[in-house]
């Protein structure tokens, strides 16, 4: 079991954001997460990252307690600001090697650098950025920036890859390319992926398992007294239309490209 | 007829328009000076351009009768040394303290209130204290500049560090960076252009503090000279010195701006 949650709660003061989360995830799963805005999806990822701790319960990473700060075993791609604006594409990826091997100077030289460079170039090729290695992020399109961020994250061979609405800001056509890319990388590198999305179609057809976050208990007097919980945990691709309707009603999320949705 | 807010002058006309006020001021000066000198050829208040140029030339090329030195260059060297020391130390403090306070929560909690408090103290009010503590030598003048501009630079750098998206710092950690490497490879390079910008803005104040301290206690320096010859109402020295100082200030500003553009090509293009 790569990730285990046992009765995990997250509260900020008296506000309960997440409650009673129980989850077991195997290595190699591709988990998509949907839920209404503000229900705690990003918080969930930040807990996996180690940026936030559980207020109650146990979070385990490969059976050991989840580290309480981010580290190279968990990679991440955010919706934006994931790449370093002051480094060109190659250096953005190369810097991952330099962090690991040059603990003092942060820079590699000579043959070690050549080898790291080759690895970085390979990674850029894997995400289709060979033609843009010398470009700074502000010279790249949104889709290219996200490809770069993915390449960066994969340099560390993370046990799990966390994606927080990584394609939310992209055009539908480019988003399709990115889906193909991420599926390809997931299969070939045997990644374990958690991906938050606002797009139900993405959620239902991209991965292997869908999690829906929602509040099951409501107190009209105190809207923050109860937190969200995992209300659906279903394999992707085998969803009954009625269930889809239910989830759509529950989360209030739109389905992008609805026309071709059922086909 | 388009609205005024939509009318833009063509390029060359724009430049000429920018020159216009300078030309007008110069003409006004020349006219006023000529009128005064016609009444009394020895009037010192509004010397002619020729007299000013001669004086300036003499200060720049003829050794002084009293000390045997080239006055303008001695003054310039003395002032620029003080300025460079003061500004340089302030920049270094800005980087070190600003990054520490902006990035390391424990350092921030410890230093921020102090920096805020120090920034509130009017620097000129502590000038006597500086002269008493450090003597009237170079040290007090440099310290005054540091006192005057370092808090501003520190706070600007700190703010820039705090503005860095958390995503970047998290990302660096997921790539295996230690705190030190985050400083070295993520924070420092992104803060450097901002440091140069902050320094540009602080230069005006640095000149102010330099000239103030030179006016009070010095044996050479641009500010010292201006205040020395004030006693003789020697406008033929003062006015060229002021122009000279302005020119130097302009050059430094330009240099810092160009440095930013050349050294950090990514800086202007950020979204
Ligand atoms: N540091 C914090 N302190 C207090 N409350 C917080 C904090 N971080 C998040 N919250 C609250 O937790 C709730 C969940 O936020 P979160 O960002 O996880 O939602 P989300 O599901 O990612 O939403 P979206 O779909 O809009 O991205 C929100 O109500 C938010 O106000
Ligand atoms: Mg979110």
XYZ file of C-alpha atoms and ligand atoms in Angstrom:
566
model
C 0.000 0.000 0.000
C 1.719 3.212 -1.043
C -0.670 5.612 0.692
C -2.911 4.849 3.656
C -5.297 7.253 5.400
C -6.866 6.076 8.644
C -9.674 8.253 9.961
C -7.880 11.457 8.955
C -9.318 14.879 9.852
C -8.179 18.336 8.881
C -9.386 21.333 10.838
C -8.399 24.982 10.886
C -9.402 26.264 14.312
C -13.078 25.354 14.586
C -13.559 24.939 10.841
C -13.566 21.326 9.761
C -12.322 20.981 6.192
C -11.917 17.205 5.852
C -13.294 14.518 8.135
C -13.107 10.754 8.554
C -10.982 10.098 5.484
C -10.176 6.437 4.991
C -8.219 5.498 1.926
C -5.862 2.878 0.660
C -3.959 3.425 -2.549
C -1.803 0.881 -4.365
C 1.319 1.753 -6.274
C 0.488 2.361 -9.924
C -3.018 3.732 -9.423
C -4.068 6.891 -11.251
C -6.512 8.642 -8.996
C -8.614 11.575 -10.082
C -10.280 13.768 -7.515
C -13.335 15.934 -8.083
C -15.476 17.988 -5.746
C -17.167 21.343 -5.342
C -14.953 24.404 -5.093
C -13.608 24.892 -1.580
C -14.376 21.376 -0.385
C -10.761 20.586 0.464
C -9.186 18.949 -2.590
C -6.100 21.162 -2.524
C -5.904 20.698 1.231
C -5.905 16.932 0.665
C -3.005 17.220 -1.785
C -1.117 19.542 0.553
C -1.418 16.919 3.252
C 0.026 14.328 0.884
C 2.816 16.791 0.087
C 3.651 17.251 3.743
C 2.840 20.949 3.603
C -0.067 20.371 6.019
C -0.336 17.821 8.797
C -3.400 15.783 9.748
C -5.289 17.237 12.703
C -6.377 13.724 13.655
C -5.755 10.237 12.339
C -2.839 8.577 10.593
C -1.382 9.203 7.156
C 1.094 6.598 5.999
C 3.444 6.587 3.055
C 4.563 3.040 2.312
C 3.618 2.043 5.830
C 5.675 4.767 7.525
C 4.257 8.035 8.875
C 3.916 10.687 6.159
C 6.958 13.048 6.302
C 5.931 16.429 7.683
C 7.592 18.468 4.966
C 7.811 18.204 1.175
C 10.521 15.957 -0.195
C 11.747 14.360 -3.408
C 9.616 11.219 -2.919
C 6.461 13.218 -3.727
C 6.478 15.297 -6.899
C 3.976 18.033 -7.646
C 2.609 20.131 -10.480
C 0.420 23.096 -9.575
C -1.997 24.938 -11.802
C 0.617 27.684 -12.152
C 3.919 28.972 -10.702
C 5.345 25.460 -10.894
C 8.468 26.404 -12.829
C 11.243 28.837 -11.961
C 10.882 32.011 -14.026
C 14.599 32.868 -13.835
C 15.788 29.593 -15.370
C 15.423 28.447 -18.957
C 13.685 25.163 -19.705
C 16.848 23.075 -19.558
C 18.044 24.638 -16.312
C 14.585 24.239 -14.806
C 14.966 20.485 -15.209
C 18.706 20.333 -14.602
C 18.340 22.124 -11.301
C 16.680 18.999 -9.882
C 19.920 17.079 -10.410
C 21.969 19.953 -9.068
C 19.900 20.122 -5.880
C 20.656 16.453 -5.272
C 24.332 16.307 -6.194
C 25.781 19.708 -5.321
C 24.571 20.239 -1.774
C 26.905 23.193 -1.216
C 27.232 25.112 -4.469
C 23.986 24.061 -6.129
C 25.871 23.743 -9.420
C 27.460 20.876 -11.282
C 30.556 21.129 -13.442
C 32.505 19.101 -15.952
C 31.590 15.539 -16.755
C 29.029 15.226 -13.952
C 27.223 18.189 -15.426
C 27.339 16.691 -18.908
C 25.710 13.524 -17.619
C 23.051 15.439 -15.699
C 22.441 17.559 -18.773
C 21.921 14.484 -20.901
C 19.390 13.173 -18.415
C 17.588 16.521 -18.364
C 17.466 16.644 -22.150
C 16.050 13.134 -22.235
C 13.322 14.209 -19.841
C 12.532 17.294 -21.922
C 12.255 15.042 -24.935
C 9.865 12.742 -23.082
C 7.481 15.657 -22.572
C 8.014 17.017 -26.082
C 10.026 20.139 -25.329
C 13.199 19.377 -27.292
C 12.757 22.456 -29.449
C 12.441 24.831 -26.497
C 15.316 23.935 -24.171
C 16.813 27.431 -24.211
C 13.549 29.291 -23.664
C 12.556 30.992 -20.440
C 9.126 30.144 -18.998
C 7.649 33.495 -20.018
C 8.485 32.571 -23.619
C 6.557 29.276 -23.332
C 2.813 28.740 -23.766
C 0.738 27.576 -20.795
C 0.751 23.995 -22.053
C 4.512 24.025 -22.550
C 5.014 25.406 -19.052
C 3.001 22.514 -17.625
C 4.997 20.017 -19.692
C 8.126 21.575 -18.250
C 6.753 21.299 -14.730
C 5.991 17.615 -15.319
C 9.495 16.992 -16.661
C 10.905 18.722 -13.591
C 8.868 16.579 -11.217
C 9.759 13.334 -13.009
C 13.503 13.986 -12.665
C 13.276 12.746 -9.081
C 11.402 9.531 -9.880
C 8.854 10.376 -7.168
C 6.848 7.599 -5.552
C 3.724 9.630 -6.067
C 2.962 12.527 -8.373
C 0.453 15.124 -7.213
C -1.317 17.249 -9.792
C -3.563 20.126 -8.685
C -5.728 21.114 -11.638
C -2.637 21.039 -13.839
C -4.544 21.563 -17.067
C -7.319 23.788 -15.727
C -5.985 26.899 -17.454
C -5.397 25.257 -20.840
C -7.494 25.223 -24.024
C -9.476 22.020 -24.682
C -7.308 20.931 -27.617
C -4.084 21.388 -25.692
C -5.674 19.706 -22.713
C -6.268 16.606 -24.844
C -2.586 16.506 -25.779
C -1.673 16.802 -22.136
C -4.002 13.921 -21.248
C -2.244 11.745 -23.805
C 1.128 12.808 -22.422
C 0.307 12.166 -18.789
C -1.304 8.774 -19.567
C 1.742 7.778 -21.578
C 4.142 8.815 -18.824
C 2.000 7.102 -16.189
C 2.052 3.796 -18.084
C 5.684 3.808 -19.089
C 7.092 4.996 -15.787
C 4.616 3.130 -13.578
C 3.760 6.279 -11.663
C 1.224 6.650 -8.898
C -0.782 9.781 -9.602
C -3.265 11.888 -7.637
C -4.878 14.470 -9.866
C -7.404 17.090 -8.816
C -9.619 18.349 -11.592
C -12.583 20.622 -12.119
C -13.499 18.869 -15.312
C -15.739 15.839 -14.717
C -14.828 14.372 -18.084
C -11.178 14.446 -17.112
C -12.098 12.880 -13.791
C -14.127 10.034 -15.323
C -11.963 9.006 -18.206
C -8.369 9.807 -17.361
C -7.291 7.574 -14.515
C -8.128 4.251 -12.911
C -10.066 5.427 -9.895
C -12.246 8.401 -9.112
C -12.668 10.021 -5.706
C -15.489 12.480 -5.103
C -15.144 14.808 -2.141
C -18.285 16.263 -0.629
C -19.874 17.251 2.640
C -22.348 14.624 3.802
C -23.396 16.366 6.987
C -24.666 19.920 6.995
C -25.428 22.312 9.799
C -27.182 25.357 8.327
C -26.282 27.396 11.431
C -22.575 26.610 11.137
C -21.556 25.813 7.565
C -18.004 24.958 8.584
C -18.895 22.641 11.451
C -18.640 19.564 9.250
C -15.987 18.729 6.705
C -15.959 16.974 3.374
C -15.589 13.266 3.068
C -14.991 10.829 0.212
C -18.536 10.196 -1.031
C -17.704 8.116 -4.105
C -14.690 5.903 -4.656
C -15.224 4.162 -7.968
C -13.198 2.630 -10.760
C -12.988 4.899 -13.757
C -14.608 3.947 -17.047
C -17.386 1.825 -15.531
C -19.653 4.598 -14.353
C -23.408 4.296 -14.764
C -25.027 7.393 -16.260
C -27.270 7.700 -13.177
C -24.269 7.770 -10.882
C -22.710 10.410 -13.079
C -25.890 12.502 -12.808
C -25.811 12.132 -9.036
C -22.191 13.188 -8.812
C -22.761 16.083 -11.137
C -25.673 17.295 -9.023
C -23.681 16.839 -5.867
C -20.557 18.682 -6.933
C -22.195 21.193 -9.242
C -19.317 20.785 -11.681
C -19.723 21.263 -15.432
C -18.659 18.651 -17.939
C -16.357 20.224 -20.524
C -17.054 19.207 -24.122
C -20.400 17.721 -23.113
C -21.452 16.899 -26.676
C -18.926 14.150 -27.161
C -19.107 13.105 -23.571
C -21.001 9.835 -23.730
C -19.512 8.731 -27.027
C -10.137 65.729 -33.447
C -9.155 62.884 -31.105
C -9.358 63.301 -27.367
C -6.213 64.650 -25.708
C -5.713 61.400 -23.803
C -5.451 59.585 -27.142
C -3.025 61.917 -28.878
C 0.556 60.677 -28.839
C 3.482 62.717 -30.166
C 5.618 61.041 -32.866
C 8.994 59.769 -31.682
C 11.295 62.648 -32.640
C 8.785 65.245 -31.564
C 8.566 63.428 -28.249
C 12.299 63.778 -27.708
C 12.240 67.429 -28.703
C 9.364 68.056 -26.299
C 11.406 66.461 -23.543
C 14.322 68.777 -24.296
C 12.141 71.878 -24.462
C 11.910 72.657 -20.705
C 15.674 72.319 -20.340
C 16.288 74.732 -23.205
C 13.748 77.183 -21.827
C 15.293 77.096 -18.353
C 18.753 77.589 -19.800
C 17.568 80.534 -21.904
C 15.850 82.085 -18.914
C 19.041 81.728 -16.898
C 21.226 83.188 -19.614
C 18.898 86.160 -20.001
C 18.689 86.820 -16.257
C 22.424 86.448 -15.851
C 23.148 88.806 -18.738
C 20.777 91.407 -17.312
C 22.391 91.282 -13.875
C 25.946 91.363 -15.222
C 25.101 94.364 -17.396
C 24.314 96.287 -14.233
C 27.292 95.013 -12.239
C 29.974 92.922 -14.012
C 31.207 91.571 -10.647
C 27.847 90.303 -9.461
C 28.436 86.731 -8.153
C 24.840 85.509 -7.967
C 24.121 84.581 -11.582
C 27.502 84.015 -13.261
C 27.609 83.662 -17.034
C 27.914 80.219 -18.594
C 31.451 81.104 -19.659
C 32.538 81.991 -16.123
C 31.031 78.806 -14.748
C 32.729 76.698 -17.383
C 36.083 78.400 -16.726
C 35.758 77.831 -12.981
C 34.805 74.226 -13.479
C 37.656 73.693 -15.918
C 40.126 75.246 -13.505
C 38.929 73.027 -10.643
C 39.218 69.991 -12.881
C 42.611 70.657 -14.479
C 44.690 73.127 -12.418
C 46.260 72.044 -9.131
C 44.933 74.069 -6.240
C 47.376 76.727 -5.010
C 46.812 75.760 -1.402
C 47.076 71.956 -1.571
C 48.483 71.242 -5.030
C 45.592 68.864 -5.798
C 43.039 68.794 -8.578
C 40.080 69.886 -6.488
C 37.222 68.463 -8.560
C 38.724 64.993 -8.771
C 39.734 64.881 -5.133
C 36.207 65.878 -4.178
C 34.631 63.418 -6.591
C 36.832 60.539 -5.471
C 36.162 61.242 -1.793
C 32.411 61.494 -2.268
C 32.097 58.476 -4.532
C 34.157 56.337 -2.158
C 31.812 57.202 0.689
C 28.772 56.682 -1.503
C 30.019 53.359 -2.856
C 30.870 52.091 0.617
C 27.551 53.191 2.075
C 25.454 51.882 -0.810
C 27.497 48.684 -1.125
C 27.168 47.833 2.551
C 23.457 48.625 2.411
C 22.980 46.326 -0.576
C 24.815 43.514 1.165
C 22.735 43.995 4.293
C 19.629 44.157 2.147
C 20.403 40.800 0.593
C 21.448 38.983 3.740
C 18.935 40.393 6.199
C 16.121 40.726 3.653
C 16.382 37.111 2.511
C 16.761 35.811 6.063
C 13.775 37.774 7.311
C 11.672 36.967 4.275
C 12.403 33.252 4.001
C 13.214 31.886 7.455
C 10.177 32.246 9.750
C 12.247 32.340 12.941
C 14.537 35.045 11.537
C 11.541 36.997 10.242
C 9.818 36.998 13.617
C 13.022 38.165 15.276
C 14.114 40.811 12.789
C 10.983 42.346 11.262
C 9.927 44.503 14.227
C 13.478 45.791 14.634
C 13.789 46.674 10.947
C 10.439 48.440 11.005
C 11.419 50.426 14.096
C 14.827 51.433 12.749
C 13.282 52.504 9.452
C 11.093 54.976 11.388
C 14.042 56.885 12.893
C 14.848 59.995 10.837
C 18.503 59.393 9.872
C 19.545 63.046 10.068
C 18.371 63.145 13.680
C 20.972 60.537 14.598
C 23.749 62.268 12.681
C 25.105 63.961 15.829
C 25.116 60.600 17.580
C 27.089 59.139 14.699
C 29.613 61.956 14.791
C 29.975 61.556 18.552
C 30.330 57.764 18.393
C 32.379 57.320 15.256
C 34.223 60.651 15.208
C 34.069 63.064 12.290
C 36.039 60.750 9.993
C 34.837 58.634 7.072
C 33.099 56.037 9.192
C 30.326 58.305 10.441
C 29.479 59.409 6.898
C 29.298 55.871 5.598
C 27.230 54.794 8.586
C 24.787 57.646 7.976
C 24.200 56.463 4.415
C 23.745 52.883 5.600
C 21.416 54.042 8.342
C 19.428 56.045 5.852
C 18.945 53.522 3.067
C 19.614 50.001 4.385
C 16.242 49.615 6.144
C 14.456 50.556 2.950
C 16.457 48.098 0.850
C 16.102 45.336 3.436
C 12.348 45.770 3.555
C 12.071 45.793 -0.217
C 14.091 42.598 -0.547
C 12.163 40.973 2.289
C 8.892 41.871 0.632
C 10.032 40.458 -2.680
C 11.048 37.207 -0.991
C 7.666 36.997 0.727
C 5.949 37.595 -2.615
C 7.605 34.570 -4.200
C 4.791 32.084 -4.854
C 4.728 29.358 -2.179
C 4.383 26.944 -5.077
C 7.976 27.675 -6.083
C 9.364 26.997 -2.625
C 7.349 23.786 -2.329
C 8.427 22.748 -5.798
C 12.089 23.268 -4.903
C 11.636 21.088 -1.834
C 10.030 18.320 -3.858
C 13.104 18.501 -6.078
C 15.252 17.877 -3.034
C 16.552 21.366 -2.241
C 17.772 22.219 1.267
C 17.065 25.640 2.794
C 20.511 26.760 1.696
C 19.995 25.609 -1.890
C 16.580 27.294 -1.961
C 18.330 30.538 -1.048
C 21.124 30.004 -3.542
C 19.224 28.804 -6.594
C 15.646 30.004 -6.153
C 15.549 33.103 -3.968
C 18.837 34.899 -4.576
C 18.649 35.032 -8.372
C 15.049 36.212 -8.314
C 15.716 38.829 -5.675
C 18.826 40.282 -7.291
C 17.090 42.359 -9.961
C 14.756 43.694 -7.315
C 17.791 44.617 -5.218
C 19.144 46.681 -8.095
C 15.758 48.378 -8.490
C 15.592 49.164 -4.789
C 19.130 50.526 -4.900
C 18.194 52.806 -7.772
C 15.356 54.227 -5.749
C 17.573 54.601 -2.675
C 20.375 56.424 -4.495
C 18.655 59.795 -4.222
C 18.446 59.446 -0.462
C 22.048 58.211 -0.340
C 23.225 61.406 -2.044
C 21.184 63.476 0.381
C 22.793 61.852 3.411
C 26.237 62.047 1.851
C 26.024 65.752 1.165
C 24.475 66.471 4.540
C 27.288 64.766 6.412
C 29.946 66.339 4.195
C 28.443 69.743 4.777
C 28.829 69.338 8.510
C 32.234 67.728 8.866
C 34.691 66.955 6.086
C 37.913 68.129 4.516
C 37.036 67.253 0.959
C 34.054 66.025 -1.031
C 31.457 67.424 -3.386
C 29.093 68.435 -0.601
C 31.928 69.863 1.469
C 33.032 72.079 -1.445
C 29.571 73.451 -2.112
C 29.073 74.411 1.507
C 32.619 75.766 1.797
C 32.330 78.219 -1.077
C 28.810 79.196 -0.023
C 30.481 81.666 2.339
C 31.878 83.569 -0.650
C 28.606 83.251 -2.574
C 30.713 81.526 -5.221
C 27.861 80.489 -7.495
C 30.367 79.890 -10.316
C 31.557 76.842 -8.343
C 28.289 75.761 -6.751
C 26.163 75.588 -9.902
C 28.605 73.455 -11.951
C 29.064 71.188 -8.927
C 25.321 70.689 -8.684
C 25.162 69.845 -12.376
C 28.113 67.486 -11.949
C 26.424 65.692 -9.042
C 23.209 65.413 -11.024
C 25.098 63.972 -13.950
C 26.801 61.386 -11.729
C 23.480 60.437 -10.146
C 21.922 60.058 -13.579
C 24.791 57.859 -14.758
C 24.499 55.497 -11.791
C 20.777 55.197 -12.307
C 21.283 54.395 -15.974
C 24.007 51.876 -15.152
C 21.818 49.998 -12.692
C 18.941 49.966 -15.151
C 21.110 48.594 -17.947
C 22.671 46.040 -15.588
C 19.199 44.756 -14.783
C 18.304 44.432 -18.425
C 21.541 42.679 -19.424
C 22.023 40.425 -16.427
C 18.427 39.322 -15.971
C 16.753 38.916 -19.339
C 13.853 37.044 -17.727
C 13.044 39.883 -15.323
C 11.151 42.259 -17.591
C 9.238 39.470 -19.323
C 7.601 37.875 -16.308
C 3.863 37.513 -16.321
N -4.494 27.834 5.817
C -5.852 27.810 5.935
N -6.452 28.352 7.015
C -7.788 28.326 7.141
N -8.629 27.778 6.253
C -8.088 27.215 5.150
C -6.675 27.199 4.935
N -6.435 26.558 3.769
C -7.630 26.210 3.283
N -8.625 26.592 4.106
C -10.069 26.348 3.903
O -10.228 25.008 3.573
C -11.252 24.848 2.610
C -10.768 23.992 1.471
O -9.831 24.687 0.689
P -9.128 24.016 -0.564
O -8.211 25.015 -1.157
O -8.546 22.727 -0.168
O -10.360 23.759 -1.529
P -10.367 23.155 -2.976
O -11.273 21.966 -2.934
O -8.997 22.928 -3.476
O -11.081 24.289 -3.796
P -10.894 24.705 -5.323
O -11.636 23.681 -6.116
O -11.529 26.032 -5.418
O -9.426 24.705 -5.623
C -11.673 26.226 2.192
O -12.897 26.522 2.809
C -10.584 27.129 2.720
O -11.140 28.344 3.126
Mg -7.812 23.794 -5.075
